[in-house]
Short mmCIF file of C-alpha atoms and ligand atoms in Angstrom, two decimals:
data_model
loop_
_atom_site.label_atom_id
_atom_site.label_comp_id
_atom_site.label_asym_id
_atom_site.label_seq_id
_atom_site.Cartn_x
_atom_site.Cartn_y
_atom_site.Cartn_z
CA MET C 9 5.97 22.45 8.33
CA THR C 10 6.80 20.42 11.38
CA THR C 11 10.56 19.84 12.07
CA LYS C 12 10.16 15.97 12.47
CA VAL C 13 11.49 14.15 9.53
CA TYR C 14 9.08 10.95 8.72
CA ASP C 15 10.98 7.92 7.32
CA ALA C 16 7.97 7.69 4.71
CA ILE C 17 4.57 9.67 4.44
CA VAL C 18 1.79 7.26 3.14
CA ILE C 19 -1.05 9.16 1.54
CA GLY C 20 -4.14 7.10 2.25
CA ALA C 21 -4.78 5.03 5.16
CA GLY C 22 -6.74 2.14 3.27
CA SER C 23 -6.12 -1.72 2.46
CA VAL C 24 -2.70 -0.65 1.43
CA GLY C 25 -1.72 2.29 3.60
CA VAL C 26 -2.62 0.99 6.75
CA PRO C 27 -0.75 -2.56 6.73
CA ALA C 28 2.16 -0.61 5.07
CA ALA C 29 2.32 1.57 8.07
CA PHE C 30 2.23 -1.41 10.48
CA PHE C 31 5.18 -3.13 8.68
CA MET C 32 7.12 0.01 8.46
CA ALA C 33 6.71 0.44 12.14
CA GLN C 34 7.43 -2.74 12.93
CA ALA C 35 10.61 -2.70 11.02
CA GLY C 36 11.66 0.29 13.15
CA LEU C 37 10.74 3.14 10.49
CA LYS C 38 8.65 6.18 11.73
CA PRO C 39 5.89 6.43 9.05
CA LEU C 40 3.12 9.13 8.87
CA VAL C 41 -0.17 8.17 7.19
CA ILE C 42 -2.56 10.80 6.07
CA ASP C 43 -6.24 10.25 5.17
CA GLN C 44 -8.89 12.71 4.17
CA PHE C 45 -11.52 10.81 6.04
CA ALA C 46 -12.40 10.54 9.63
CA SER C 47 -10.83 6.99 10.53
CA PRO C 48 -8.96 4.23 8.70
CA GLY C 49 -10.50 2.19 5.99
CA GLN C 50 -13.07 4.47 5.22
CA GLY C 51 -12.29 4.61 1.38
CA SER C 52 -12.70 1.36 -0.66
CA ASN C 53 -11.27 -0.82 2.33
CA LYS C 54 -14.70 -0.73 3.87
CA ALA C 55 -16.53 -1.65 0.72
CA ALA C 56 -14.49 -5.06 0.27
CA ILE C 57 -16.40 -8.02 1.15
CA GLY C 58 -13.32 -9.81 2.66
CA GLY C 59 -12.34 -12.27 0.22
CA ILE C 60 -8.49 -13.42 0.35
CA ARG C 61 -7.01 -15.89 -2.10
CA ALA C 62 -3.61 -16.60 -3.49
CA THR C 63 -4.99 -18.29 -6.69
CA HIS C 64 -4.31 -15.84 -9.16
CA SER C 65 -2.66 -16.34 -12.53
CA ALA C 66 0.34 -13.87 -12.23
CA PRO C 67 3.47 -14.82 -10.07
CA SER C 68 3.58 -11.06 -8.57
CA LYS C 69 -0.12 -11.34 -7.22
CA ILE C 70 0.51 -15.14 -5.85
CA ARG C 71 3.43 -14.08 -4.13
CA LEU C 72 2.07 -11.15 -2.51
CA CYS C 73 -1.10 -12.83 -1.54
CA LEU C 74 0.56 -15.77 -0.07
CA LYS C 75 2.25 -13.21 2.39
CA SER C 76 -0.90 -11.72 2.97
CA ILE C 77 -2.64 -15.04 3.58
CA ASP C 78 0.33 -15.75 6.27
CA VAL C 79 -0.53 -12.44 7.88
CA PHE C 80 -4.45 -12.76 8.03
CA SER C 81 -4.47 -16.15 8.87
CA THR C 82 -1.83 -15.99 12.01
CA TRP C 83 -2.90 -12.64 13.11
CA GLN C 84 -5.05 -13.40 15.87
CA GLU C 85 -2.36 -15.92 17.35
CA VAL C 86 0.20 -13.39 17.04
CA TYR C 87 -1.16 -10.19 17.77
CA GLY C 88 -4.33 -11.22 19.50
CA ASP C 89 -7.09 -9.29 17.63
CA ASP C 90 -9.88 -11.35 15.95
CA ILE C 91 -10.16 -10.30 12.65
CA GLU C 92 -12.84 -13.09 11.65
CA TRP C 93 -10.37 -14.93 9.54
CA HIS C 94 -11.73 -18.14 8.17
CA ARG C 95 -10.06 -20.73 5.88
CA GLY C 96 -13.04 -21.80 3.72
CA GLY C 97 -11.28 -21.92 0.41
CA TYR C 98 -12.41 -20.53 -3.22
CA SER C 99 -14.68 -22.46 -5.73
CA PHE C 100 -15.12 -21.31 -9.32
CA VAL C 101 -18.30 -23.13 -10.76
CA ALA C 102 -18.68 -24.37 -14.32
CA TYR C 103 -21.96 -24.89 -15.91
CA ARG C 104 -20.83 -24.44 -19.34
CA GLU C 105 -17.94 -26.04 -21.47
CA ARG C 106 -16.15 -22.94 -22.12
CA ASP C 107 -15.90 -22.01 -18.42
CA GLU C 108 -14.69 -25.60 -17.85
CA ARG C 109 -12.06 -24.89 -20.41
CA VAL C 110 -11.08 -21.42 -19.16
CA LEU C 111 -10.83 -22.65 -15.53
CA LYS C 112 -8.81 -25.55 -16.31
CA GLU C 113 -6.26 -23.52 -18.19
CA LEU C 114 -5.67 -21.26 -15.34
CA LEU C 115 -5.52 -24.18 -13.06
CA ARG C 116 -2.50 -25.59 -15.09
CA ILE C 117 -0.92 -22.14 -14.50
CA GLN C 118 -1.62 -21.94 -10.92
CA GLN C 119 -0.62 -25.41 -10.24
CA SER C 120 2.73 -24.72 -11.92
CA TYR C 121 3.30 -22.25 -9.03
CA GLY C 122 2.69 -24.64 -6.72
CA LEU C 123 -0.76 -23.49 -5.60
CA ASP C 124 -3.16 -25.84 -4.02
CA ILE C 125 -5.96 -25.76 -6.21
CA ARG C 126 -7.66 -28.77 -8.10
CA TRP C 127 -10.41 -29.37 -10.45
CA LEU C 128 -13.51 -31.33 -9.06
CA GLY C 129 -15.76 -33.41 -11.28
CA ARG C 130 -19.64 -32.74 -10.55
CA ASP C 131 -20.02 -35.34 -7.69
CA ASP C 132 -16.79 -34.22 -5.74
CA PHE C 133 -17.64 -30.53 -6.19
CA LEU C 134 -21.32 -31.14 -4.87
CA GLU C 135 -19.34 -32.79 -1.78
CA VAL C 136 -17.79 -29.36 -1.23
CA LEU C 137 -20.78 -27.28 -2.14
CA PRO C 138 -23.88 -29.63 -1.44
CA ASP C 139 -26.41 -26.68 -1.78
CA LEU C 140 -25.35 -25.90 -5.32
CA ASN C 141 -27.94 -26.51 -8.18
CA PRO C 142 -26.95 -29.67 -9.67
CA GLY C 143 -28.80 -29.18 -13.03
CA GLY C 144 -26.13 -29.05 -15.69
CA LEU C 145 -23.10 -28.58 -13.32
CA ILE C 146 -19.84 -29.84 -14.86
CA GLY C 147 -17.71 -29.27 -11.93
CA GLY C 148 -15.16 -26.61 -10.71
CA THR C 149 -12.14 -25.52 -9.23
CA TYR C 150 -11.42 -25.79 -5.40
CA SER C 151 -8.50 -24.22 -3.42
CA PRO C 152 -8.90 -24.90 0.29
CA GLY C 153 -6.09 -22.69 1.29
CA ASP C 154 -7.87 -19.48 0.41
CA GLY C 155 -10.21 -17.63 3.07
CA SER C 156 -11.75 -14.56 4.14
CA ALA C 157 -11.52 -12.03 6.90
CA SER C 158 -13.30 -8.77 8.04
CA PRO C 159 -12.09 -5.82 6.27
CA LEU C 160 -13.04 -3.44 8.94
CA LEU C 161 -11.72 -5.41 11.88
CA SER C 162 -8.42 -6.30 10.12
CA CYS C 163 -7.95 -2.56 9.16
CA HIS C 164 -8.48 -1.62 12.54
CA ALA C 165 -6.30 -4.18 13.94
CA PHE C 166 -3.45 -3.02 11.46
CA TYR C 167 -4.03 0.63 12.48
CA SER C 168 -3.86 -0.24 16.35
CA GLN C 169 -0.81 -2.34 16.20
CA ALA C 170 0.98 0.20 13.91
CA ARG C 171 0.37 2.99 16.70
CA GLU C 172 1.63 0.97 19.21
CA ARG C 173 4.66 0.56 17.46
CA GLY C 174 4.95 4.23 16.61
CA ALA C 175 3.38 4.83 13.23
CA GLU C 176 1.51 8.29 13.22
CA PHE C 177 -1.77 8.94 11.50
CA ARG C 178 -3.70 12.07 10.68
CA PHE C 179 -7.27 11.98 9.64
CA ARG C 180 -9.84 14.48 8.24
CA GLU C 181 -6.50 15.95 6.48
CA ARG C 182 -6.36 16.11 2.81
CA VAL C 183 -2.98 15.90 0.90
CA THR C 184 -2.93 19.07 -1.57
CA GLY C 185 0.86 18.78 -2.67
CA ILE C 186 4.02 16.99 -2.48
CA ILE C 187 6.79 19.21 -1.97
CA ARG C 188 9.92 18.68 -4.07
CA ARG C 189 13.51 20.07 -4.28
CA ARG C 190 15.82 19.55 -6.96
CA GLY C 191 14.01 16.44 -8.39
CA LYS C 192 13.69 14.92 -4.93
CA VAL C 193 10.72 14.63 -2.41
CA VAL C 194 11.03 16.61 0.61
CA GLY C 195 7.68 16.73 2.15
CA VAL C 196 4.05 16.66 1.91
CA ARG C 197 1.42 19.64 1.94
CA THR C 198 -2.06 19.34 3.20
CA ASP C 199 -5.06 21.59 3.80
CA LYS C 200 -3.92 21.84 7.54
CA GLY C 201 -0.01 22.04 7.25
CA GLY C 202 3.07 20.44 6.02
CA TYR C 203 5.36 17.45 6.85
CA ALA C 204 9.10 16.59 5.83
CA THR C 205 9.88 13.24 4.43
CA GLU C 206 12.10 11.86 1.50
CA THR C 207 9.89 9.27 0.68
CA VAL C 208 6.21 9.46 -0.17
CA VAL C 209 4.03 6.45 -1.05
CA ASN C 210 0.95 7.14 -3.12
CA ALA C 211 -1.70 4.53 -1.56
CA ALA C 212 -4.75 6.81 -2.56
CA GLY C 213 -6.95 3.99 -4.05
CA PRO C 214 -9.50 5.32 -6.43
CA TRP C 215 -8.21 8.91 -5.93
CA ALA C 216 -4.59 7.61 -6.75
CA ARG C 217 -4.53 9.58 -10.30
CA ALA C 218 -5.26 12.96 -8.83
CA VAL C 219 -2.36 12.51 -6.25
CA ALA C 220 -0.03 11.47 -8.89
CA ARG C 221 -1.01 14.64 -10.73
CA MET C 222 0.23 16.98 -7.86
CA VAL C 223 3.74 15.94 -9.04
CA GLY C 224 2.99 15.79 -12.88
CA LEU C 225 2.93 12.25 -13.06
CA ASP C 226 0.14 10.22 -14.78
CA VAL C 227 -0.85 6.98 -13.38
CA LEU C 228 -3.63 5.12 -15.11
CA VAL C 229 -6.07 4.40 -12.15
CA ALA C 230 -9.80 4.86 -12.89
CA PRO C 231 -12.45 4.03 -10.26
CA ASP C 232 -15.17 2.02 -11.13
CA SER C 233 -18.09 1.05 -8.94
CA HIS C 234 -19.37 -2.19 -7.52
CA GLU C 235 -22.19 -3.07 -5.24
CA ALA C 236 -22.17 -5.57 -2.25
CA GLY C 237 -24.60 -6.89 0.38
CA ILE C 238 -25.04 -8.91 3.44
CA THR C 239 -27.59 -11.12 5.04
CA GLU C 240 -28.63 -11.88 8.36
CA PRO C 241 -26.51 -14.31 9.80
CA VAL C 242 -27.51 -17.95 9.74
CA ALA C 243 -26.03 -21.34 10.90
CA ARG C 244 -22.74 -22.51 8.80
CA PHE C 245 -23.94 -24.32 5.66
CA LEU C 246 -21.30 -22.88 3.10
CA GLU C 247 -17.52 -23.14 3.15
CA PRO C 248 -15.68 -21.73 0.11
CA MET C 249 -16.29 -18.52 -1.86
CA VAL C 250 -18.20 -19.36 -4.68
CA VAL C 251 -17.39 -17.68 -8.07
CA ASP C 252 -19.78 -17.79 -11.01
CA ILE C 253 -17.93 -16.19 -14.08
CA ARG C 254 -20.93 -16.66 -16.52
CA PRO C 255 -21.95 -13.37 -17.78
CA ALA C 256 -25.82 -12.27 -17.67
CA LYS C 257 -27.94 -9.35 -18.60
CA GLY C 258 -26.31 -6.30 -16.80
CA SER C 259 -23.43 -8.26 -15.13
CA LYS C 260 -20.36 -10.26 -15.41
CA ASN C 261 -19.27 -12.61 -12.61
CA TYR C 262 -20.95 -12.45 -9.00
CA TYR C 263 -19.49 -14.12 -5.99
CA PHE C 264 -20.62 -14.86 -2.44
CA TYR C 265 -19.43 -16.55 0.72
CA GLN C 266 -20.59 -17.18 4.47
CA HIS C 267 -18.56 -14.89 6.77
CA LYS C 268 -17.22 -16.17 9.89
CA PRO C 269 -20.09 -15.01 12.16
CA GLY C 270 -22.71 -16.37 9.58
CA PRO C 271 -24.04 -13.74 7.23
CA ILE C 272 -23.77 -14.32 3.44
CA VAL C 273 -21.86 -11.55 1.92
CA PHE C 274 -22.24 -10.99 -2.14
CA CYS C 275 -20.77 -8.88 -4.72
CA ILE C 276 -21.36 -8.58 -8.49
CA THR C 277 -19.46 -7.03 -11.36
CA PRO C 278 -21.82 -4.69 -13.39
CA ASP C 279 -21.64 -4.94 -17.31
CA PRO C 280 -21.03 -2.28 -18.65
CA PRO C 281 -18.66 -0.87 -15.99
CA ILE C 282 -20.19 1.92 -13.98
CA VAL C 283 -16.90 4.27 -14.22
CA GLY C 284 -16.79 7.39 -11.61
CA THR C 285 -16.61 8.02 -8.05
CA ASP C 286 -20.63 7.69 -7.21
CA ARG C 287 -21.12 5.27 -4.03
CA ARG C 288 -24.97 5.66 -3.86
CA GLU C 289 -26.65 2.24 -4.07
CA THR C 290 -28.85 1.48 -7.04
CA SER C 291 -32.19 -0.35 -7.08
CA VAL C 292 -31.11 -2.76 -9.86
CA PHE C 293 -28.61 -4.47 -8.02
CA LEU C 294 -30.19 -6.49 -5.42
CA PRO C 295 -33.07 -8.00 -7.78
CA MET C 296 -30.37 -8.81 -10.25
CA ILE C 297 -28.13 -10.60 -7.77
CA ALA C 298 -30.52 -12.05 -5.88
CA ARG C 299 -32.12 -13.85 -8.60
CA ARG C 300 -28.65 -15.25 -9.77
CA MET C 301 -27.80 -16.60 -6.40
CA VAL C 302 -30.95 -18.13 -5.82
CA ASP C 303 -30.74 -19.99 -9.22
CA LEU C 304 -27.22 -21.08 -8.30
CA MET C 305 -27.96 -21.93 -4.85
CA PRO C 306 -31.82 -22.42 -4.37
CA LYS C 307 -31.64 -22.79 -0.51
CA LEU C 308 -30.30 -19.01 -0.43
CA ALA C 309 -34.07 -17.75 -1.18
CA ASN C 310 -34.70 -18.22 2.79
CA VAL C 311 -32.21 -15.84 3.91
CA LYS C 312 -33.10 -12.11 4.30
CA VAL C 313 -30.77 -9.46 3.01
CA ARG C 314 -29.89 -6.78 5.62
CA ARG C 315 -27.81 -4.22 3.56
CA THR C 316 -26.50 -3.27 0.54
CA TRP C 317 -23.62 -0.70 -0.31
CA ARG C 318 -21.53 0.70 -3.33
CA GLY C 319 -17.83 1.12 -3.35
CA LEU C 320 -14.94 1.71 -5.71
CA TYR C 321 -12.52 -0.47 -7.55
CA PRO C 322 -9.13 1.43 -8.49
CA MET C 323 -8.88 -0.17 -11.83
CA THR C 324 -5.99 -0.18 -14.18
CA PRO C 325 -6.12 -0.86 -17.96
CA ASP C 326 -4.76 -4.34 -17.59
CA GLY C 327 -6.39 -5.28 -14.10
CA PHE C 328 -3.02 -5.43 -12.29
CA PRO C 329 -1.89 -3.09 -9.61
CA ILE C 330 0.83 -0.51 -10.36
CA VAL C 331 3.55 -0.55 -7.59
CA GLY C 332 7.10 0.90 -7.95
CA ARG C 333 9.37 3.91 -7.64
CA ALA C 334 8.92 6.67 -10.05
CA ARG C 335 11.76 7.39 -12.35
CA GLU C 336 11.09 10.90 -12.80
CA LEU C 337 10.98 12.00 -9.06
CA GLU C 338 13.13 10.53 -6.43
CA GLY C 339 11.58 9.42 -3.28
CA TYR C 340 8.13 9.14 -4.91
CA ILE C 341 6.56 5.44 -4.93
CA HIS C 342 3.27 4.34 -6.69
CA ALA C 343 1.36 1.60 -4.69
CA VAL C 344 -1.90 2.06 -6.65
CA GLY C 345 -4.46 0.31 -8.82
CA MET C 346 -5.54 -2.56 -6.78
CA CYS C 347 -8.48 -3.31 -8.55
CA GLY C 348 -10.97 -5.88 -7.20
CA GLN C 349 -8.06 -7.18 -4.91
CA GLY C 350 -6.55 -4.43 -2.70
CA TYR C 351 -8.00 -5.89 0.40
CA MET C 352 -6.15 -9.15 -0.19
CA LEU C 353 -3.06 -7.76 -1.44
CA GLY C 354 -2.64 -5.15 1.29
CA PRO C 355 -0.59 -6.85 3.87
CA GLY C 356 1.93 -8.42 0.99
CA VAL C 357 2.15 -4.90 -0.84
CA GLY C 358 2.59 -3.31 2.71
CA ALA C 359 5.42 -5.79 3.66
CA LEU C 360 7.20 -5.14 0.15
CA LEU C 361 6.80 -1.07 0.65
CA THR C 362 8.66 -1.53 3.77
CA ARG C 363 11.59 -3.29 2.02
CA MET C 364 11.62 -0.78 -0.61
CA VAL C 365 11.77 2.11 1.98
CA ARG C 366 14.49 0.38 3.84
CA GLY C 367 16.30 -0.36 0.59
CA ASP C 368 16.43 -4.15 1.39
CA THR C 369 14.37 -5.59 -1.42
CA THR C 370 15.05 -9.32 -2.44
CA PRO C 371 15.43 -10.68 -5.83
CA GLU C 372 11.86 -12.07 -5.60
CA ASP C 373 10.72 -8.59 -4.82
CA ALA C 374 12.43 -7.34 -8.06
CA GLU C 375 10.65 -9.77 -10.11
CA ILE C 376 7.37 -8.69 -8.48
CA LEU C 377 8.34 -4.99 -8.95
CA GLU C 378 9.07 -5.62 -12.73
CA GLU C 379 5.59 -7.27 -13.40
CA LEU C 380 3.61 -4.35 -11.47
CA SER C 381 5.86 -1.65 -13.04
CA PRO C 382 4.55 1.75 -13.74
CA TYR C 383 6.31 1.72 -17.05
CA ARG C 384 5.16 -1.86 -18.30
CA GLU C 385 2.95 -1.77 -21.69
CA PHE C 386 -0.46 -2.30 -20.15
CA GLY C 387 -1.23 -4.49 -23.15
CA GLY C 388 -2.15 -7.79 -21.34
CA GLU C 389 -5.43 -8.31 -19.50
CA GLU C 390 -5.69 -10.15 -16.16
CA LYS C 391 -7.75 -13.48 -16.41
CA LEU C 392 -9.70 -13.07 -13.16
CA LYS C 393 -10.03 -9.22 -12.46
C1 FAD H 414 -18.09 -4.24 -3.47
C2 FAD H 414 -16.64 -4.54 -3.34
C3 FAD H 414 -16.04 -5.66 -3.01
C4 FAD H 414 -14.71 -5.87 -3.04
N1 FAD H 414 -14.32 -7.26 -2.33
C5 FAD H 414 -13.06 -7.25 -2.28
C6 FAD H 414 -12.49 -8.68 -1.58
O1 FAD H 414 -13.36 -9.39 -1.56
N2 FAD H 414 -11.27 -8.69 -1.68
C7 FAD H 414 -10.19 -7.80 -1.99
O2 FAD H 414 -9.05 -8.12 -1.82
N3 FAD H 414 -10.61 -6.46 -2.56
C8 FAD H 414 -11.94 -6.39 -2.88
N4 FAD H 414 -12.56 -5.18 -3.26
C9 FAD H 414 -11.43 -4.08 -3.47
C10 FAD H 414 -11.05 -3.39 -2.55
O3 FAD H 414 -11.87 -2.77 -1.65
C11 FAD H 414 -9.80 -2.34 -3.18
O4 FAD H 414 -8.97 -2.90 -4.05
C12 FAD H 414 -9.03 -1.91 -1.94
O5 FAD H 414 -9.86 -1.48 -0.93
C13 FAD H 414 -8.13 -0.49 -2.52
O6 FAD H 414 -7.25 -0.31 -1.54
P1 FAD H 414 -6.43 1.05 -1.33
O7 FAD H 414 -5.70 0.92 -0.23
O8 FAD H 414 -5.86 1.15 -2.85
O9 FAD H 414 -7.54 2.22 -1.48
P2 FAD H 414 -8.68 2.64 -0.28
O10 FAD H 414 -8.79 1.61 0.64
O11 FAD H 414 -9.69 3.42 -0.90
O12 FAD H 414 -7.60 3.73 0.61
C14 FAD H 414 -7.13 4.74 -0.06
C15 FAD H 414 -7.32 6.06 1.08
O13 FAD H 414 -6.86 7.10 0.20
C16 FAD H 414 -7.33 8.27 0.92
N5 FAD H 414 -6.89 9.48 0.02
C17 FAD H 414 -7.22 9.54 -1.44
N6 FAD H 414 -6.65 10.96 -1.64
C18 FAD H 414 -6.31 11.43 -0.53
C19 FAD H 414 -5.82 12.78 -0.44
N7 FAD H 414 -5.60 13.69 -1.30
N8 FAD H 414 -5.68 13.07 0.81
C20 FAD H 414 -5.61 12.21 1.85
N9 FAD H 414 -6.30 11.05 1.82
C21 FAD H 414 -6.46 10.68 0.38
C22 FAD H 414 -8.82 8.09 0.80
O14 FAD H 414 -9.50 8.53 1.79
C23 FAD H 414 -8.89 6.45 1.34
O15 FAD H 414 -8.93 6.14 2.54
C24 FAD H 414 -14.08 -4.93 -3.40
C25 FAD H 414 -14.38 -3.60 -3.62
C26 FAD H 414 -15.74 -3.24 -3.62
C27 FAD H 414 -16.31 -2.06 -4.13
#
């Protein structure tokens, strides 16, 4: 065991762990981040397609993502790295009355939290999305303040700026145990050594349950896999992320947008879910999503797909993240179960974790932590996972 005592050891250099290290180091703390892979963001982070929205239905996620949008949208101006942020907005399409009803119900909640989101009837919606198939279109929601960025570039930017501020990272090193003494965390054991700390943050994404089990805790995170793809870059013709919540054979919703340098990036929610940690692409994904996308936006038939991949959502039973201190073990913090939104939640959660470690959480943080508590009932269900 090294003699240096870290202010916090973060297990996982992913969507949550890397921005957490950045905010900790910026606040003058000395964090150590440990990851089993060779470089930052090689778990779920690199599988994310880059969508970032604050338009959720739960106050905790809204507040965390408003902070994240603030960080992503100002990053280049403040820190100089281009992370390919683009404020194109988000749009949810409605071709069925039931989807119109669901989206309008959500809209009322979202507007009550002051979010800039509105319902657009067919013609106004077609002004925002002129290439949408107009047949049967009723309208949709539009939130112009949301956007997208590159999960690879932003993770690397958080990483390099965290290191410049004194955060340490250890790659190709697997955490194998959390060392305790008299009910308190005192360190972390890995396959290469040991490190001392009084605070450990489990930010292990899809592998979080195994990490929690190292100290006899159970955290209800189960990985399920989702596939995504990217096309060749084309001249900009599409502004917002397009989300279609209609189910079809083999899939639930799917969503796509035009990334800043021009490619269309797309992703689908398989139905039934494909539970497990297998990350090999399937042959059914591309034909399935291509048909749905071309039906919705016929112009897409002319764009060539370059690559597909498969990644893991760290899912919880209710679709909400699990963030909070363990009552059973002093010094242990859960920051897990980010589901399909860990990339957009990352900076917001990272800043919150920093305040938790420093012991200067605000009354607003207390409300967020209550909603995301590891000890909640897990009975509800997130409306837009
Ligand atoms: C196809 C797809 C599209 C997506 N699109 C979006 C999107 O548009 N927007 C969005 O917000 N989210 C999106 N997501 C979800 C997002 O990718 C995840 O929610 C997010 O990456 C989870 O972040 P995390 O930090 O919890 O986990 P990760 O990023 O996976 O980080 C966890 C890290 O912990 C490490 N680790 C685990 N156990 C150990 C151990 N014992 N020792 C050492 N290291 C360990 C892993 O190696 C990993 O690097 C998408 C996901 C997929 C699969």
